[in-house]
Amino acid sequence: MSIDRFYPMRVRFAPSPTGALHIGGARAALYNWLMARGSAGTMVLRIEDTDRERSTEENVEQILDALRWLQIDWDEGPISQVSRSERHGEVLQQLLDAGHAYRTNATGEDVKAYKAQHGQDRGFRGTAEADGAVRLRVPDDGATVVHDLVRGDTTFQHVHLDDPVIARADGTALYNFAVAVDDADARITHVVRGEDHLSNTPKQLLVYQAMGVTPPLFAHLPLLHGPDGKKLSKRHGAASVQELRDAGYLPAAVRNYIALLGWGDTDDETLISTDELSRRFDVSRVSKNPAQFDEKKLRWMNGRYLRELELDELTAELEAFTGRAGLREAVAISREKIQTLADFWPLAGFIFDGPSTEDEKAQAKWLTDEGRASLQASHEALSALPEWTLEAIEEALQGVVAGREAKPKDVFQPIRVALAGTAVSPGIFETLHVLGRDASLERIAAAT
RNA sequence: GCCCCUAUGGUCUAGUGGUUAUGACGCCGCCCUUUCACGGCGGAGAUCCCGGGUUCGAGCCCCGGUGGGGGUACCA
């Protein structure tokens, strides 16, 4: 086999539209994309929709949306696997004619019975019939070795393999067959996908062999787990890309985090731009064991990305996320206190919608007689201000602190509660400044 | 049951026969400080899953267990 067979790289992401794009799928897509972009290669998007029962157009759209949001693009496709059924039928007939495959009506029960008789570790072998589903003939001797870029060689003894069903009785192709035909025709060089496909690979390799085609290189990625070590699911919070978007994460942060989930190189950097990622990503360095999705680390990383955005950019993101306008000033004083887009409104929404009434504990703690007396003094000092500037506000309030011989927080916290209704908010001088004189004085008076 | 993969602090990882076992998240403390954060500094936390081997020497190599995961569909 020539080295030219594998370069330039042609990779693919081939989701099945049976649900939303999960984080594990997003990672597979990202790894493929990084390989293509890092090597001037080509990224093919194929929709594996041969399961007509479970595949829906809505799911296809949802997956495409998720990829676009992640800014993972593709050069060819999306191509529906079903649209290639004619070609599948053609190859199927070739395998049938060549004796590499045969028709049989054997059922799951028959397979069970066969194993009961020949041993559990003996792969099922059927006999050719005039009609029925199509099975690939697996030789009894020998073995198929999967040369995996992340795992090394894995040997599957043919005796253990069942003759796989590659087409239904009606002639429609099944996954293990369609995937091999399509990858071969698309001249895919590297198949990078989840580990759940590792045991399918020998079957696919056998299809390539029957077709007389050189197979691509394979890399199987470890699966993603939730915090409890079990398969990642909705129970763990965000499990799909859509949920990540709704939770207020930035695509760039998600890409960075996901790239590092199960992959690392010798460099210690944690914050890596997508460009840098595509330059450095090496699939052979992907870790072999399943990784737990740690949302806390994603939150931290997202906060870092958030703070690196220009104010106007972040404002635009937040206005799109909240559906509100005129957020710029509030964003400016809140940006270092939030980790996700979703954190913004709970922190700063009071500036626009008035103080929250929900935090009774904060109100009971700070709006005491003492607190109200302090508020009154603050009100007087602020009312007297000729100019509503940040400096003037700070000076006036520090004057109140000094005048009352109080601790700063005994003056500032009551103001915070008066303005926000809670004990947490952006800086108090900044908040007063952004809120403006009238609203500020009004809220302080109302709480006094 | 059978086939296959896998195993470094709570989590993600670096490590490729000789290190006080790397960095990050999280956690704790200190500094900053009007709250919460951000930022800075420091700290705790790992019998490198267990048991055998190979070797002068093993987290790294081999064998066997155990735990975890995947597959075992006329799903993908």
XYZ file of C-alpha atoms (C1' of nucleotides) in Angstrom:
524
model
C 0.000 0.000 0.000
C 1.233 3.400 -0.911
C 1.699 6.178 1.583
C -0.212 8.366 -0.858
C -3.302 6.478 0.128
C -3.308 8.362 3.451
C -2.218 11.872 2.510
C -3.570 14.423 2.258
C -5.910 13.467 5.054
C -9.543 12.931 4.369
C -11.479 12.555 7.582
C -15.142 12.403 8.342
C -17.678 12.922 11.045
C -20.626 10.609 10.633
C -23.318 11.108 13.255
C -26.512 9.143 13.396
C -29.489 11.519 13.573
C -31.249 9.687 16.362
C -30.947 12.489 18.888
C -29.110 15.679 19.733
C -25.370 15.993 19.229
C -23.831 14.743 22.426
C -20.627 16.047 23.885
C -18.839 12.840 22.997
C -19.969 13.225 19.402
C -18.869 16.840 19.433
C -15.449 15.755 20.564
C -15.191 13.205 17.753
C -16.218 15.925 15.313
C -13.676 18.319 16.784
C -10.807 15.825 16.644
C -11.551 15.048 13.002
C -11.815 18.728 12.238
C -8.534 19.522 13.977
C -6.834 16.816 11.947
C -8.229 18.172 8.685
C -7.474 21.789 9.493
C -4.043 21.014 10.851
C -2.995 19.169 7.726
C -4.690 20.966 4.837
C -6.947 17.951 4.675
C -10.623 17.514 3.942
C -13.493 17.086 6.355
C -16.481 15.115 5.153
C -19.814 15.183 6.930
C -22.006 12.154 6.468
C -25.359 11.454 8.074
C -25.745 7.817 9.020
C -29.460 7.541 8.581
C -29.855 3.938 7.503
C -32.060 3.359 10.548
C -35.213 4.851 9.072
C -37.172 4.252 12.256
C -35.062 6.464 14.464
C -33.552 8.986 12.071
C -35.390 12.281 11.749
C -34.928 15.450 9.771
C -35.228 17.506 12.971
C -32.293 15.653 14.471
C -30.221 16.270 11.369
C -30.944 19.988 11.632
C -30.172 19.989 15.315
C -26.827 18.305 14.759
C -25.914 20.691 11.959
C -26.888 23.612 14.185
C -24.724 22.339 16.979
C -21.745 21.956 14.655
C -22.239 25.439 13.276
C -22.474 26.860 16.765
C -19.213 25.133 17.639
C -17.790 26.615 14.449
C -16.814 23.200 13.181
C -17.279 23.333 9.437
C -16.960 20.714 6.730
C -15.769 20.618 3.151
C -18.003 17.917 1.726
C -21.551 16.925 2.594
C -23.680 16.594 4.515
C -24.346 13.474 2.547
C -27.127 11.163 3.533
C -26.143 7.528 3.718
C -29.552 6.498 2.497
C -29.023 8.525 -0.676
C -26.305 6.061 -1.548
C -28.499 2.995 -1.380
C -28.119 2.288 -5.074
C -24.347 2.049 -4.685
C -24.784 -0.112 -1.592
C -26.965 -2.474 -3.576
C -24.350 -2.656 -6.293
C -21.549 -3.603 -3.934
C -23.836 -5.982 -2.107
C -24.515 -7.835 -5.351
C -20.795 -8.019 -6.060
C -20.136 -9.614 -2.673
C -23.013 -12.012 -3.208
C -21.750 -12.962 -6.655
C -18.231 -13.453 -5.409
C -19.424 -15.630 -2.556
C -18.227 -13.240 0.120
C -21.769 -12.885 1.331
C -24.870 -15.050 1.353
C -28.573 -14.815 2.053
C -30.110 -16.544 5.015
C -33.270 -16.481 7.068
C -31.445 -17.317 10.268
C -32.873 -15.419 13.237
C -31.417 -14.318 16.543
C -32.845 -17.490 18.005
C -30.957 -19.538 15.458
C -27.732 -17.784 16.385
C -28.351 -18.521 20.048
C -29.090 -22.149 19.312
C -25.922 -22.373 17.243
C -23.867 -21.045 20.129
C -25.555 -23.341 22.606
C -24.395 -26.200 20.451
C -20.934 -25.003 19.428
C -19.899 -22.924 22.420
C -20.469 -19.328 23.470
C -17.183 -18.201 21.992
C -17.940 -19.716 18.603
C -19.072 -17.246 15.981
C -22.269 -17.999 14.111
C -22.016 -19.454 10.599
C -25.118 -19.774 8.496
C -25.924 -21.601 5.314
C -26.859 -19.933 2.065
C -30.526 -19.777 1.160
C -32.450 -18.365 -1.790
C -33.693 -15.357 0.138
C -33.441 -13.601 3.499
C -31.029 -11.121 5.004
C -27.474 -10.889 3.715
C -24.633 -11.991 5.922
C -20.943 -11.583 5.298
C -18.913 -14.767 5.303
C -16.284 -14.693 8.003
C -13.533 -17.283 7.561
C -13.033 -19.617 10.510
C -9.294 -19.430 10.286
C -7.081 -16.523 10.990
C -7.771 -13.209 12.594
C -8.341 -9.596 11.711
C -6.044 -7.094 13.312
C -7.206 -3.550 13.873
C -4.251 -1.203 13.719
C -5.528 1.523 15.932
C -3.722 4.836 16.141
C -4.542 5.274 19.801
C -4.627 1.690 21.024
C -2.112 -0.102 18.908
C -2.989 -3.477 17.439
C -6.071 -5.339 18.526
C -6.556 -8.854 17.287
C -9.964 -10.396 16.692
C -9.934 -14.119 16.061
C -12.297 -14.992 13.229
C -13.730 -17.989 15.071
C -15.216 -15.630 17.653
C -16.921 -13.424 15.078
C -20.506 -14.026 13.988
C -21.192 -13.698 10.278
C -22.538 -10.151 10.444
C -25.799 -9.169 8.808
C -24.869 -6.500 6.285
C -28.234 -5.965 4.607
C -31.847 -6.503 5.536
C -34.000 -8.996 3.656
C -35.357 -6.064 1.630
C -31.839 -5.332 0.445
C -31.249 -2.127 2.439
C -27.762 -1.774 3.832
C -26.912 -2.033 7.508
C -24.376 0.082 9.315
C -21.290 -2.131 9.223
C -21.631 -2.513 5.500
C -22.732 0.981 4.488
C -20.049 2.624 6.569
C -17.289 0.650 4.904
C -18.592 1.225 1.386
C -19.060 4.931 2.011
C -15.701 5.461 3.659
C -14.015 3.537 0.865
C -15.781 5.484 -1.874
C -15.049 8.787 -0.159
C -11.416 7.731 0.054
C -11.403 8.483 3.756
C -7.874 8.150 5.118
C -8.516 8.289 8.866
C -11.591 7.050 10.667
C -11.707 8.701 14.078
C -14.726 7.753 16.130
C -15.919 6.555 19.522
C -14.647 3.415 21.171
C -18.098 1.915 20.948
C -17.154 1.130 17.349
C -13.967 -0.765 18.101
C -15.587 -4.184 18.023
C -17.363 -3.242 14.790
C -14.108 -2.515 13.082
C -13.046 -6.091 12.258
C -16.397 -6.605 10.528
C -15.832 -3.467 8.503
C -12.292 -4.523 7.721
C -13.672 -7.773 6.374
C -15.984 -5.772 4.124
C -13.039 -3.786 2.769
C -11.235 -7.024 2.137
C -14.193 -8.503 0.294
C -14.370 -5.327 -1.783
C -10.681 -5.572 -2.492
C -10.039 -2.097 -1.185
C -7.309 -0.779 1.121
C -8.952 0.252 4.394
C -8.358 3.620 6.063
C -6.444 4.072 9.290
C -8.498 3.880 12.464
C -8.474 5.668 15.793
C -10.985 4.885 18.509
C -11.628 7.509 21.122
C -12.466 6.661 24.710
C -16.034 7.392 25.711
C -17.052 10.240 27.973
C -18.429 9.672 31.461
C -20.376 11.784 33.899
C -19.090 12.770 37.375
C -20.291 9.445 38.773
C -18.178 7.484 36.315
C -21.214 6.337 34.395
C -21.992 7.148 30.831
C -22.619 10.857 30.358
C -26.329 11.646 30.289
C -28.847 14.363 31.017
C -28.775 13.429 34.681
C -25.333 15.008 34.853
C -26.514 18.402 33.652
C -25.369 19.316 30.207
C -24.875 16.280 27.972
C -25.562 17.775 24.570
C -24.038 20.681 22.722
C -27.405 22.390 22.755
C -27.437 22.258 26.544
C -23.952 23.705 26.694
C -25.049 26.596 24.550
C -28.102 27.195 26.738
C -25.927 27.083 29.841
C -24.032 30.075 28.516
C -20.739 28.587 27.393
C -18.706 30.057 24.573
C -17.916 27.829 21.575
C -14.202 28.600 21.791
C -14.102 27.554 25.437
C -16.036 24.383 24.711
C -13.619 23.521 21.918
C -10.634 24.100 24.166
C -12.066 22.107 27.049
C -13.287 19.211 24.948
C -9.997 18.985 23.062
C -8.208 18.493 26.365
C -10.707 15.923 27.594
C -8.814 12.784 26.866
C -5.939 14.338 25.041
C -2.838 16.159 26.159
C 0.643 16.752 24.891
C 3.932 17.523 26.518
C 3.129 21.191 26.798
C 1.646 22.317 30.090
C -0.618 24.980 28.667
C -4.283 24.612 29.469
C -5.664 27.576 27.571
C -5.037 26.840 23.924
C -6.520 28.656 20.974
C -8.244 26.649 18.293
C -5.512 27.543 15.802
C -2.873 26.299 18.164
C -4.950 23.198 18.815
C -5.106 22.331 15.137
C -1.377 22.791 14.910
C -0.655 20.613 17.908
C -3.361 17.983 17.912
C -2.020 14.488 17.447
C -4.565 11.706 17.508
C -1.980 9.126 18.507
C -1.622 10.956 21.821
C -5.269 10.590 22.698
C -5.671 8.903 26.044
C -6.924 5.338 26.151
C -9.203 5.509 29.148
C -12.640 7.088 29.444
C -12.680 10.670 30.682
C -15.138 12.266 33.058
C -16.756 15.424 31.872
C -16.004 17.998 34.588
C -18.289 20.983 34.216
C -16.470 22.909 36.936
C -13.340 23.015 34.850
C -15.321 24.055 31.801
C -16.859 26.870 33.874
C -13.444 28.078 34.916
C -12.152 27.926 31.366
C -15.228 29.668 30.035
C -14.677 32.485 32.521
C -11.190 32.917 31.144
C -12.471 33.114 27.595
C -15.230 35.498 28.636
C -12.730 37.918 30.116
C -10.567 37.821 27.030
C -13.377 39.120 24.844
C -13.506 42.793 23.927
C -16.234 44.593 25.856
C -18.292 45.133 22.720
C -18.052 41.501 21.779
C -19.046 40.300 25.218
C -21.892 42.790 25.274
C -23.160 41.496 21.958
C -22.985 37.924 23.252
C -24.876 38.829 26.391
C -27.502 40.853 24.575
C -28.119 37.931 22.261
C -28.209 35.528 25.180
C -30.571 37.546 27.370
C -32.609 39.160 24.624
C -32.076 42.548 26.256
C -30.414 45.641 24.899
C -28.345 48.457 26.362
C -26.249 46.164 28.509
C -22.801 47.589 27.801
C -22.233 49.528 31.021
C -23.587 46.739 33.174
C -21.404 44.240 31.366
C -18.359 46.385 31.955
C -18.778 46.214 35.712
C -19.831 42.534 35.836
C -17.491 40.767 33.483
C -14.938 39.678 36.035
C -17.615 38.176 38.227
C -19.215 35.784 35.778
C -18.098 32.491 34.293
C -20.902 31.872 31.829
C -23.284 34.048 29.866
C -26.034 32.682 32.074
C -24.370 34.102 35.187
C -24.829 37.673 34.038
C -28.502 38.301 34.524
C -28.780 36.894 38.051
C -25.865 39.140 39.009
C -26.738 42.356 37.202
C -30.372 42.064 36.139
C -31.431 44.185 39.103
C -29.902 47.204 37.403
C -32.636 46.994 34.801
C -35.475 45.216 36.549
C -35.174 46.687 40.038
C -34.032 45.037 43.265
C -34.857 41.415 43.835
C -37.247 40.738 46.674
C -36.263 37.141 47.080
C -33.222 37.364 49.306
C -34.960 37.927 52.634
C -31.916 36.906 54.603
C -29.793 39.648 53.094
C -32.508 42.180 53.742
C -32.976 41.095 57.334
C -29.252 41.200 57.907
C -28.454 44.607 56.439
C -31.655 46.648 56.530
C -31.672 46.898 60.309
C -32.255 50.139 62.200
C -28.533 50.624 62.098
C -28.430 49.857 58.386
C -31.248 52.243 57.605
C -29.596 55.020 59.571
C -26.507 54.435 57.479
C -28.598 54.466 54.305
C -30.037 57.817 55.302
C -26.575 59.260 55.753
C -25.522 57.837 52.392
C -28.614 59.270 50.768
C -27.802 62.713 52.104
C -24.208 62.557 50.995
C -25.104 61.330 47.514
C -27.931 63.835 47.091
C -25.522 66.634 47.718
C -23.256 65.566 44.862
C -22.939 68.170 42.138
C -21.678 65.586 39.688
C -22.560 61.877 39.430
C -19.122 60.587 38.644
C -17.462 57.436 39.878
C -14.875 59.465 41.785
C -17.436 61.723 43.399
C -19.576 58.777 44.478
C -16.656 56.991 46.039
C -15.478 60.114 47.825
C -18.916 60.844 49.214
C -19.406 57.313 50.491
C -15.949 57.084 52.017
C -16.892 60.293 53.758
C -19.944 58.566 55.204
C -17.781 55.706 56.437
C -15.414 58.145 58.131
C -18.197 60.303 59.488
C -20.008 57.392 61.083
C -16.787 55.771 62.243
C -18.161 52.611 60.695
C -16.614 49.672 58.948
C -16.864 50.053 55.179
C -19.181 47.114 54.852
C -21.638 48.552 57.360
C -22.158 51.418 54.958
C -21.787 49.606 51.651
C -23.777 46.452 52.264
C -27.026 48.236 53.117
C -26.655 50.239 49.900
C -26.054 47.056 47.970
C -29.168 45.466 49.400
C -31.156 48.638 48.703
C -30.029 48.647 45.072
C -29.945 44.967 44.279
C -32.053 43.324 46.946
C -29.202 40.900 47.550
C -25.826 40.915 49.263
C -23.960 40.191 46.025
C -23.528 42.601 43.158
C -20.895 44.321 41.074
C -18.788 46.937 42.862
C -20.980 49.354 44.748
C -19.563 52.618 43.365
C -19.708 51.268 39.844
C -23.238 50.045 40.349
C -24.397 53.438 41.614
C -22.686 55.099 38.726
C -24.255 52.852 36.105
C -27.654 53.027 37.744
C -27.636 56.825 37.666
C -28.491 59.353 40.281
C -32.272 59.230 40.200
C -32.706 55.482 40.308
C -29.997 55.140 42.922
C -31.434 57.703 45.283
C -34.918 56.364 44.730
C -33.927 52.820 45.642
C -31.967 53.940 48.682
C -34.880 56.033 49.867
C -37.282 53.146 49.332
C -35.198 50.885 51.545
C -34.729 53.477 54.255
C -22.141 -16.120 29.372
C -18.779 -14.829 25.252
C -15.436 -11.168 22.585
C -12.715 -6.647 23.118
C -10.661 -2.142 25.448
C -8.789 0.061 29.826
C -6.410 1.511 34.936
C -1.020 7.972 37.502
C -3.980 12.756 43.529
C -11.505 13.805 43.795
C -11.295 15.189 38.088
C -8.449 15.963 33.277
C -3.401 14.921 32.437
C 2.696 14.846 31.809
C 5.808 10.716 32.138
C 7.989 6.134 27.685
C 13.658 1.595 32.920
C 17.077 5.499 37.405
C 12.439 12.226 38.822
C 11.652 15.060 45.752
C 6.038 11.553 39.990
C 4.345 17.215 35.811
C 0.711 20.876 35.036
C -4.469 22.378 35.247
C -9.542 22.208 37.619
C -11.527 21.574 42.368
C -10.431 22.081 47.740
C -7.875 24.842 52.002
C -5.023 29.224 53.720
C -2.902 34.111 53.006
C -2.634 38.828 50.206
C -5.887 42.295 47.582
C -10.879 43.931 49.254
C -17.339 47.226 50.173
C -20.164 41.800 48.768
C -19.144 38.184 45.199
C -15.514 37.474 42.058
C -10.893 38.377 39.357
C -5.678 38.399 40.184
C -1.202 37.003 43.098
C 1.225 33.724 46.602
C 1.327 29.235 49.372
C -0.643 24.370 50.996
C -3.026 19.629 51.523
C -4.046 15.674 48.403
C -1.031 9.608 44.600
C 0.903 2.450 48.729
C 1.388 5.321 40.050
C -5.547 -0.770 40.986
C -3.735 -5.691 43.258
C -0.382 -10.038 42.934
C 3.518 -12.317 40.583
C 7.648 -12.037 37.286
C 11.950 -9.746 33.931
C 15.919 -6.313 35.541
C 21.352 -3.953 39.465
C 16.870 -0.900 39.195
C 9.710 -0.769 37.112
C 4.501 4.132 37.107
C 6.920 2.642 32.517
C 8.247 -4.316 29.982
C 5.663 -9.565 30.656
C 1.824 -12.825 32.975
C -2.461 -13.414 36.116
C -6.331 -11.160 38.895
C -9.733 -7.189 40.226
C -12.415 -2.706 39.104
C -14.432 0.294 35.112
C -16.077 0.604 30.007
C -17.635 -1.114 25.112
C -19.634 -4.908 21.923
C -22.508 -9.229 21.518
C -29.571 -6.276 16.782
C -32.478 -7.597 9.726
C -29.577 -0.084 15.651
C -25.697 3.167 14.823
